[in-house]
Short mmCIF file of C-alpha atoms and ligand atoms in Angstrom, two decimals:
data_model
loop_
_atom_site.label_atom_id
_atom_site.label_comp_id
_atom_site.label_asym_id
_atom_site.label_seq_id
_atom_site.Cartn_x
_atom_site.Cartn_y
_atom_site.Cartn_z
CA UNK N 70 -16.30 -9.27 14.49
CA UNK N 71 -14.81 -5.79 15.18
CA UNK N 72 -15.68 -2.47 14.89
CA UNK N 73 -18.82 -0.90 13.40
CA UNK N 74 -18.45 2.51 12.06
CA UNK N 75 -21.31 5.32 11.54
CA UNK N 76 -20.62 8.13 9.92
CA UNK N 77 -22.97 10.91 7.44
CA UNK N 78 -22.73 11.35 3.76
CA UNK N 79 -23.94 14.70 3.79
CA UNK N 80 -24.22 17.62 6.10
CA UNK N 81 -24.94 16.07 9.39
CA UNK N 82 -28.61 15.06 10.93
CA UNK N 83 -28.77 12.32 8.78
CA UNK N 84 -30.23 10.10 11.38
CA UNK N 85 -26.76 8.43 12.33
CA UNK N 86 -28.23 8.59 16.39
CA UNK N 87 -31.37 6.58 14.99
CA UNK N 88 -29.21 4.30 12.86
CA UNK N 89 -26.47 4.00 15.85
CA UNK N 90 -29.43 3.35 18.19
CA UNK N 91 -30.71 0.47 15.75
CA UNK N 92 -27.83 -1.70 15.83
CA UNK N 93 -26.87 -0.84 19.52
CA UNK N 94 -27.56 -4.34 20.54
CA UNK N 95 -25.21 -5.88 18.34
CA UNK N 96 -22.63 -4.24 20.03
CA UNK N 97 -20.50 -4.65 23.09
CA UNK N 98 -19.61 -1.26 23.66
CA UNK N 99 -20.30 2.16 21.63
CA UNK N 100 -17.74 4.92 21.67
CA UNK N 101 -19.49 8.73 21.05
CA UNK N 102 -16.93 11.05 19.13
CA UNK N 103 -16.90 14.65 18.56
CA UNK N 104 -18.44 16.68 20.89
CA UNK N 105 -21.97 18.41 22.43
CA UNK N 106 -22.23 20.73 19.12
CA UNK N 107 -24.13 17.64 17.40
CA UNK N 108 -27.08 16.36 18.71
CA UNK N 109 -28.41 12.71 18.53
CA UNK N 110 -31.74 11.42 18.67
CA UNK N 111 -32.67 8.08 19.16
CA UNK N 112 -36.36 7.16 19.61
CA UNK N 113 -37.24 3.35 20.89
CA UNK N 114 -40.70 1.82 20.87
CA UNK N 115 -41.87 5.44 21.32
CA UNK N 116 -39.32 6.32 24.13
CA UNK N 117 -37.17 9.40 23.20
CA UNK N 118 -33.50 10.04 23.97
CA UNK N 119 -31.68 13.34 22.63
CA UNK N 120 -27.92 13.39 23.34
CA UNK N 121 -25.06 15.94 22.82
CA UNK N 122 -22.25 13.59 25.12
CA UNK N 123 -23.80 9.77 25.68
CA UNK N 124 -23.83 7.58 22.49
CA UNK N 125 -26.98 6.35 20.91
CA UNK N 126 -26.59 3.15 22.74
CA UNK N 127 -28.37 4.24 25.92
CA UNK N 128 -31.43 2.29 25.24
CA UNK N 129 -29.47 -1.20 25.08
CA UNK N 130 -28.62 -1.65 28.73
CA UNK N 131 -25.43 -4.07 28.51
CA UNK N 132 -23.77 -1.93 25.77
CA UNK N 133 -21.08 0.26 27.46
CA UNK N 134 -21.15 3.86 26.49
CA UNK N 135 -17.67 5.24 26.34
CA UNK N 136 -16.51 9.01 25.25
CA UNK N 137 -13.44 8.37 23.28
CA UNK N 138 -9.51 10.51 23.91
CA UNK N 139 -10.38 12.71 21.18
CA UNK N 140 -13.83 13.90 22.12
CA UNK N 141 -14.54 16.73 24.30
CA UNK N 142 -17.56 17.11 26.51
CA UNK N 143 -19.32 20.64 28.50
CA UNK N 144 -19.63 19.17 32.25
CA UNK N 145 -23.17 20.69 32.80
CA UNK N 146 -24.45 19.06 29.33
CA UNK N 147 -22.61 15.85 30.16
CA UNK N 148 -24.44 15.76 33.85
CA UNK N 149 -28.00 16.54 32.79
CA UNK N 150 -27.40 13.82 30.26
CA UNK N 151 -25.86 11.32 33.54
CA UNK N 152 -29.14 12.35 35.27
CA UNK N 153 -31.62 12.04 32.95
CA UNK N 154 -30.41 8.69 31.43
CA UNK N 155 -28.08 6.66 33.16
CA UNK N 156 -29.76 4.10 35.38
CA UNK N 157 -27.39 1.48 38.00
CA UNK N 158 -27.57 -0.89 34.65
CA UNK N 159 -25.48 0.80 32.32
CA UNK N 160 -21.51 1.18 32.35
CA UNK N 161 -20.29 4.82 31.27
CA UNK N 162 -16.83 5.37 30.76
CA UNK N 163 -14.77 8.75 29.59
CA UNK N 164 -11.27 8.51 28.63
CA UNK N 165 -9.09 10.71 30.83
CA UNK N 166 -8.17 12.42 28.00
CA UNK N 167 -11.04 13.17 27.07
CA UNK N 168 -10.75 17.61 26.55
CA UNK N 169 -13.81 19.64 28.41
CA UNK N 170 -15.45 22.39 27.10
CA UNK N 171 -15.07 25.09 29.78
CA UNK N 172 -17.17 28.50 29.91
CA UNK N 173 -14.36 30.50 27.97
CA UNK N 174 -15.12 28.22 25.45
CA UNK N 175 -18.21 28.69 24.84
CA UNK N 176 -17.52 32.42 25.08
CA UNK N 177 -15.27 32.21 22.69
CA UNK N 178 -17.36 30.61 20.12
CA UNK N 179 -19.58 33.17 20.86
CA UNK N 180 -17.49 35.74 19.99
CA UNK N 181 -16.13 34.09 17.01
CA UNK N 182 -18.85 32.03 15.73
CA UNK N 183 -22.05 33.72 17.22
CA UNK N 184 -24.86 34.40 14.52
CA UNK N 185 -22.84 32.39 11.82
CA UNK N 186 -25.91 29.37 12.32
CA UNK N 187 -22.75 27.60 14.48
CA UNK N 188 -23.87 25.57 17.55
CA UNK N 189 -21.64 27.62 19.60
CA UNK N 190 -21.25 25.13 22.09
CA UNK N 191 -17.61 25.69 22.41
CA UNK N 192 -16.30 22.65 20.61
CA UNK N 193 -13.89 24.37 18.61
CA UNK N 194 -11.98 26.93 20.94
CA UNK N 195 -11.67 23.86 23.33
CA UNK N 196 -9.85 21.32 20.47
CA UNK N 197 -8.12 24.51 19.92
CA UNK N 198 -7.14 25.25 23.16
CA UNK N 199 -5.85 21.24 23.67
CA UNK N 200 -4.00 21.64 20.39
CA UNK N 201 -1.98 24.54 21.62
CA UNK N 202 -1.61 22.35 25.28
CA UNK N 203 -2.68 26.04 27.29
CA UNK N 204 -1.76 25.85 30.63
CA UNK N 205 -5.31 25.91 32.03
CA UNK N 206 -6.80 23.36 29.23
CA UNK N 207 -8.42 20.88 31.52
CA UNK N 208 -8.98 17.01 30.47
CA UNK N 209 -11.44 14.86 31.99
CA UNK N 210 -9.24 13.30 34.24
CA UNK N 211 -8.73 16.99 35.90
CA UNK N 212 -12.97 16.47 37.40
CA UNK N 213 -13.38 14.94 40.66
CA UNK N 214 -16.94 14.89 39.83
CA UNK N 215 -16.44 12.61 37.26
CA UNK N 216 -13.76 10.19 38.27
CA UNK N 217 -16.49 7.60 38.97
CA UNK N 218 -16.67 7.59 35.26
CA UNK N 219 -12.97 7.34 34.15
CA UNK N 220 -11.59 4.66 32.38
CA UNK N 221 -9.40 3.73 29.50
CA UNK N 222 -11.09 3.74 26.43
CA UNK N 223 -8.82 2.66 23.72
CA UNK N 224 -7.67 -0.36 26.13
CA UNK N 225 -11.23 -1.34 26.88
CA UNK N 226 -12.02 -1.51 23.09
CA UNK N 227 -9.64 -3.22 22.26
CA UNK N 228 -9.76 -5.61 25.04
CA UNK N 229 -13.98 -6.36 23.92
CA UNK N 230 -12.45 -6.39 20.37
CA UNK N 231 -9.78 -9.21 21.11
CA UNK N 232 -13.12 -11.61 22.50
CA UNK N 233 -14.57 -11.23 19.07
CA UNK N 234 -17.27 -9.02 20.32
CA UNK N 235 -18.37 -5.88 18.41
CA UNK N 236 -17.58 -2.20 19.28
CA UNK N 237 -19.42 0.49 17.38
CA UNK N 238 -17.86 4.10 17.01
CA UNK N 239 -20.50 6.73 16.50
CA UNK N 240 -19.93 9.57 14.13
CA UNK N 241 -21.37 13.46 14.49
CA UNK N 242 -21.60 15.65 11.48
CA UNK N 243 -21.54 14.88 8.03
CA UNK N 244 -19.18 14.62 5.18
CA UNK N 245 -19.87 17.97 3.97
CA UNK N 246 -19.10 19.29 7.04
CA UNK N 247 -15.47 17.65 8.02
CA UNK N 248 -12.72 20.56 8.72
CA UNK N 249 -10.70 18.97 6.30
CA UNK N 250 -12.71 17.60 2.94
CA UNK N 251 -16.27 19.63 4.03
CA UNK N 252 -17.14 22.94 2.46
CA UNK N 253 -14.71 24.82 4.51
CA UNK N 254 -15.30 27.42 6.20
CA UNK N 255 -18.97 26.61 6.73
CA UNK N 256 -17.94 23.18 8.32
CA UNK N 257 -17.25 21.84 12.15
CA UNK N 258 -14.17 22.46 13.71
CA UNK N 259 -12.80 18.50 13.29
CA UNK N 260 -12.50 15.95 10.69
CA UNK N 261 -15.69 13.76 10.57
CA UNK N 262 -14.00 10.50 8.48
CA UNK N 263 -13.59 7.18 9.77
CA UNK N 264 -10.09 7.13 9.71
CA UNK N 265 -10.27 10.20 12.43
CA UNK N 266 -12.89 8.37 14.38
CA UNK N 267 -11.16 5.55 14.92
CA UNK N 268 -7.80 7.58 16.04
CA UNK N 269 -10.04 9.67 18.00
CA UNK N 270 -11.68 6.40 19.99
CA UNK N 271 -7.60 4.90 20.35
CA UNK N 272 -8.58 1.60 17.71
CA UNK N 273 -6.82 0.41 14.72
CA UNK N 274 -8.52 1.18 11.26
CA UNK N 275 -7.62 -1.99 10.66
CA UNK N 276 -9.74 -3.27 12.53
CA UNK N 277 -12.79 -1.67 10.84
CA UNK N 278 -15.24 -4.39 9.08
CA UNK N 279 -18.43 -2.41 8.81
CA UNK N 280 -18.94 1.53 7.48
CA UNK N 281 -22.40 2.49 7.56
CA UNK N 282 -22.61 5.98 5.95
CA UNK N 283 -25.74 6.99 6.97
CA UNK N 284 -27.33 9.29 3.94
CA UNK N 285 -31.06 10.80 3.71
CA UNK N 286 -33.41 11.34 0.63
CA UNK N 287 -33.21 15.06 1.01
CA UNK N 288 -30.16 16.51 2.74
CA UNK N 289 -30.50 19.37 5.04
CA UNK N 290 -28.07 22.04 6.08
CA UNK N 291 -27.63 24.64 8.65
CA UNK N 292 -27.90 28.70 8.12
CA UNK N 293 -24.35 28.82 6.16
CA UNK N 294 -22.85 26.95 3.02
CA UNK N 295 -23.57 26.36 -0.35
CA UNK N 296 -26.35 23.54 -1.15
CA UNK N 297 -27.10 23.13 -4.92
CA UNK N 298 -30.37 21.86 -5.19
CA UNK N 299 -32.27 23.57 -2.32
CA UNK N 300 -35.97 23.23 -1.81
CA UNK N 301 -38.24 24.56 0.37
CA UNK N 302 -40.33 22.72 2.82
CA UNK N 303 -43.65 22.85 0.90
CA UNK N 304 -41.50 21.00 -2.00
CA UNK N 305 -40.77 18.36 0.24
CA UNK N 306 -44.35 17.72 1.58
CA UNK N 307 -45.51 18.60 -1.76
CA UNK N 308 -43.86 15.77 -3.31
CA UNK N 309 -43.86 13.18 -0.76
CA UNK N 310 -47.29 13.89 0.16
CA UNK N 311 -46.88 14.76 4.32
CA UNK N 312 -49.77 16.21 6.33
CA UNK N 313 -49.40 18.86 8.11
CA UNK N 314 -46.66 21.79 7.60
CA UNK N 315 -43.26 19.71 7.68
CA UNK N 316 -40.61 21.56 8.70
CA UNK N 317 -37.39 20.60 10.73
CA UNK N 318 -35.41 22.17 13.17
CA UNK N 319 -31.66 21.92 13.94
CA UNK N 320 -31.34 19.24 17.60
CA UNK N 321 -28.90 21.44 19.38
CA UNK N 322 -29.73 25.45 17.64
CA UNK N 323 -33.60 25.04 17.20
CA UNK N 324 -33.10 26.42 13.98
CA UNK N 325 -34.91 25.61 10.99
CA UNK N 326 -32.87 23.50 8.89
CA UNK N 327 -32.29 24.31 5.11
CA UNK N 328 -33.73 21.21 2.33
CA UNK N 329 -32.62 19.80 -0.83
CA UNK N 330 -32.71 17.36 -3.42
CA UNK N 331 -29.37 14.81 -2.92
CA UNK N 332 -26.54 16.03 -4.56
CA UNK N 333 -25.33 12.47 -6.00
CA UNK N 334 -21.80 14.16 -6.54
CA UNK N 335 -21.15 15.16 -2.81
CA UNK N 336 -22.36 11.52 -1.77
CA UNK N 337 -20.00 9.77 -4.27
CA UNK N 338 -17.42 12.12 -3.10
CA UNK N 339 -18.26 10.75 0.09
CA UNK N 340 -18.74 7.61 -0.81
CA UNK N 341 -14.75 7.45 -2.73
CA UNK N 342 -13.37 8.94 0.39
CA UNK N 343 -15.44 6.78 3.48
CA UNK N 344 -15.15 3.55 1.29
CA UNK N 345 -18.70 2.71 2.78
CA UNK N 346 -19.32 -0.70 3.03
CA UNK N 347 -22.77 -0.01 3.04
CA UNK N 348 -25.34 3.00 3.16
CA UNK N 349 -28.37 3.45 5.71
CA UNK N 350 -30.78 5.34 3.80
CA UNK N 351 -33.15 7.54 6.10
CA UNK N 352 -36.07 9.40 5.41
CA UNK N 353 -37.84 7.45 2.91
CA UNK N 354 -41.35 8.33 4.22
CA UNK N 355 -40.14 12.17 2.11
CA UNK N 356 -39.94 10.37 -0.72
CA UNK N 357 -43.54 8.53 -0.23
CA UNK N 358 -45.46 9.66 3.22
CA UNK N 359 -47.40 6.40 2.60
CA UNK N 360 -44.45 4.53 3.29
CA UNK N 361 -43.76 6.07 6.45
CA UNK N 362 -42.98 3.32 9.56
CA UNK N 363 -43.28 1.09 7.23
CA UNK N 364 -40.82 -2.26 8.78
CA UNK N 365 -40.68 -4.48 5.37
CA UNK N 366 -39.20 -4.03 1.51
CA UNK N 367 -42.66 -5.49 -0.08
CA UNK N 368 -44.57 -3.00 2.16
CA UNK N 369 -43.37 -0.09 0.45
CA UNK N 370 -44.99 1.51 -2.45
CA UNK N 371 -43.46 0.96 -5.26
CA UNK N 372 -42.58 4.49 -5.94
CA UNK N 373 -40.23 4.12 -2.52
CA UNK N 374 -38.67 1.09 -4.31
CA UNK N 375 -38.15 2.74 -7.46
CA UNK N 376 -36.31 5.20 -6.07
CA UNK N 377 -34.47 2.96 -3.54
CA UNK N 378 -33.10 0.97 -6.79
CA UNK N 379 -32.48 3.56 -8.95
CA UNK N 380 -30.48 4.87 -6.01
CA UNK N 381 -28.31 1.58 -5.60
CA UNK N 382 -27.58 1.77 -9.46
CA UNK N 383 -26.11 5.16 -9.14
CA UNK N 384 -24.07 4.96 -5.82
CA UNK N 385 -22.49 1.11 -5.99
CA UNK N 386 -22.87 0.67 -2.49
CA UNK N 387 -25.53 -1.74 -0.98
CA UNK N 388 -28.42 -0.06 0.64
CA UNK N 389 -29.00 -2.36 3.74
CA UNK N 390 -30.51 -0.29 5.87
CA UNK N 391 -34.10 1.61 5.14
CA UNK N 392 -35.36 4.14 7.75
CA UNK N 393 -39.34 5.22 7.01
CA UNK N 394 -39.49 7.03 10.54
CA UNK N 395 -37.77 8.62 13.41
CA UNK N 396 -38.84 4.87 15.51
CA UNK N 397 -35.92 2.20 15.29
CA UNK N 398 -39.34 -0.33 14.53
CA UNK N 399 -39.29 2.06 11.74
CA UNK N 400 -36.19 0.27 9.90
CA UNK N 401 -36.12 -2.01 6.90
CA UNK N 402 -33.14 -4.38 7.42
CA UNK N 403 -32.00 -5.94 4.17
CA UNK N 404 -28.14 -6.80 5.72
CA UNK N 405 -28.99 -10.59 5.51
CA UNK N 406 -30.16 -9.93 1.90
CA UNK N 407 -27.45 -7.70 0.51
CA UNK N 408 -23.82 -8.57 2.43
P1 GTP Z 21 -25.73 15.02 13.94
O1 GTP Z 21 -24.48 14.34 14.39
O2 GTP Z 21 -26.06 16.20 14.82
O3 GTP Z 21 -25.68 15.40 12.52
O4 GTP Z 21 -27.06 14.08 14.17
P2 GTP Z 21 -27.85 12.82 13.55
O5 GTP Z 21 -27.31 12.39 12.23
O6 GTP Z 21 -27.92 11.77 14.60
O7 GTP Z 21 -29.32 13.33 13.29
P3 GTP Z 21 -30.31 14.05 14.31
O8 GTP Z 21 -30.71 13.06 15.37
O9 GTP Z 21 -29.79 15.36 14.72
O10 GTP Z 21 -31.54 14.38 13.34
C1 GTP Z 21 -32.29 13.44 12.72
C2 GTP Z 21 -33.75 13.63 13.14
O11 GTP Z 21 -34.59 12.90 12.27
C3 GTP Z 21 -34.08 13.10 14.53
O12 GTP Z 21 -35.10 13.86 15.11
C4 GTP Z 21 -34.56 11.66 14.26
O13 GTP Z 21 -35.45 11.16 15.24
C5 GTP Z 21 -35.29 11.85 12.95
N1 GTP Z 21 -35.24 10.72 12.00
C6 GTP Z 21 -34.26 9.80 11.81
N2 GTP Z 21 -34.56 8.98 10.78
C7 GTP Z 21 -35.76 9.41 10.31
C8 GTP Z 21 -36.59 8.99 9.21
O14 GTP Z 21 -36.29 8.05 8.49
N3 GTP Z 21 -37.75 9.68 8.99
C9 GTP Z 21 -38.13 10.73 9.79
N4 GTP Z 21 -39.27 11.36 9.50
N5 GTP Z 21 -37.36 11.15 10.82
C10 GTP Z 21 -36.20 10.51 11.07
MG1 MG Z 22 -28.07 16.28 14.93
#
């Protein structure tokens, strides 16, 4: 037992917070990468938790939720988050060197990124203020208001690691959207891989035994960047069936998200580069409505299945995990099955 990665095939909101959320309480501790420009949600037995700073393991009390060296983290975001969530039971640690997103940050991205469909949370001045070491760059060990919360990371992971217990690192973004092998420039302002996860949480990649790339029926995107088989909505609920007007809108911009078919090339890509060792396939119930919250394989209609195999065939990667819903009850586990 090691270290369980999540990461996203395609251009982020693939549902790594609800996949990271389902297999929480296998793990010891969960390390949150990246920074408040993706948001996470993670919904158990009806109880909803959206986070920009905490990882997805909030909901398993005796998993301790770390912010890894690399990460950065706004102070006001991070503290709503503290209030709202954090009870005496959990254990929340941030690496002092841990970078924090200060106001000219976020002015910054303004000015730079501002209308561009960006998050603008300041993310990417403040990795680029740490890279250039400015004088005034301030790391989390520089907050009095959070030294409660400081602790060493990298030495605590690998310390929970060395007991044979599990430690799960939780991706942000997608694929498509790493700084260095995303559709650049419409992409975040880091790397999303595994290899960078694990440098950014201060563990060895060797130490990696699970990848979960976490990769939904139809892929959405932000304002910007080039999607090749975009749909609209109506397709979508057309096709699968859904009630209602479906529509989704970005966690952290409340924008609404762009839709597509999956482009099978940019998930092999992904798949060739992350080395998955298997996938997490969300969003079924857009394939089938019928199927959605459904919790077992023999329970879903067979046009879900269909798909599901065909799916397999193409990638090469074992689909283990099935999501039909936004609920972690809403997961098809085939691990047992298929590894
Ligand atoms: P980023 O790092 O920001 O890309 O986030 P993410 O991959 O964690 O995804 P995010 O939580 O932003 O968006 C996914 C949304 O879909 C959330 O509102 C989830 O609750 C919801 N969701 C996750 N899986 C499913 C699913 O299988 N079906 C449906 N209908 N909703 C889902
Ligand atoms: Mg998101």
């Amino acid at each position: 037992m090691a270290i369980t990665a999540v990461v996203g095939g395609q251009f982020g909101s693939e549902g790594k917070g609800k996949i990271a959320g389902y297999i929480a309480p296998e793990c010891k501790m969960a390390i949150r990468t990246g920074g408040p420009n993706a948001g996470h949600t993670v919904v158990t037995k009806g109880k909803k938790f959206v986070l920009q700073s905490i990882p997805c393991a909030i909901a398993v009390d005796d998993c301790i939720l770390a912010i890894g060296a690399g990460g950065v983290f706004d102070p006001d975001i991070l503290q709503s988050e503290i209030s709202r969530y954090i009870t005496d039971s959990h254990k929340l640690i941030i690496d002092p060197m841990a970078g924090v997103i200060d106001p000219l940050h976020r002015k910054q991205a303004q000015e730079i990124r501002g209308g561009t469909g960006s998050p603008v949370k300041g993310v990417g001045p403040a990795h680029a203020h740490k890279a250039l070491r400015l004088a005034d760059f301030r790391l989390a060990r520089d907050l009095p208001e959070f030294s409660q919360y400081i602790d060493d990371v990298s030495l605590m992971a690998n310390q929970i690691i060395d007991t044979g217990q599990q430690v799960m690192l939780e991706g942000t973004q997608g694929f498509g959207l790493s700084l260095y092998h995303g559709t650049y420039p419409h992409t975040t302002s880091t790397d999303t891989t595994v290899g960078t996860l694990c440098g950014n949480a201060g563990v060895s990649v060797r130490l990696v035994e699970h990848i979960i790339l976490v990769i939904r029926t139809y892929p959405i995107r932000g304002a910007h960047g080039a999607m090749k088989y975009e749909l609209t909505w109506n397709d979508v609920a057309r096709e699968s069936g859904y009630p209602g007007k479906l529509e989704e809108m970005t966690t952290v911009t409340k924008h609404v998200r762009r839709v597509g078919k999956m482009d099978l090339d940019w998930v092999k890509r992904a798949i060739m580069v992350e080395r998955p060792t298997q996938i997490a396939l969300t969003f079924v119930d857009y394939v089938n409505y019928q199927d959605f919250g459904v919790e077992k394989w023999a329970s879903l209609s067979k046009k879900t299945r269909d798909y599901i195999v065909e799916l397999e065939k193409k990638l090469e990667v074992p689909i283990t995990l099935i999501s039909t819903g936004p609920d972690n009850l809403h997961t098809i586990d085939l691990r047992k099955q298929k590894l």
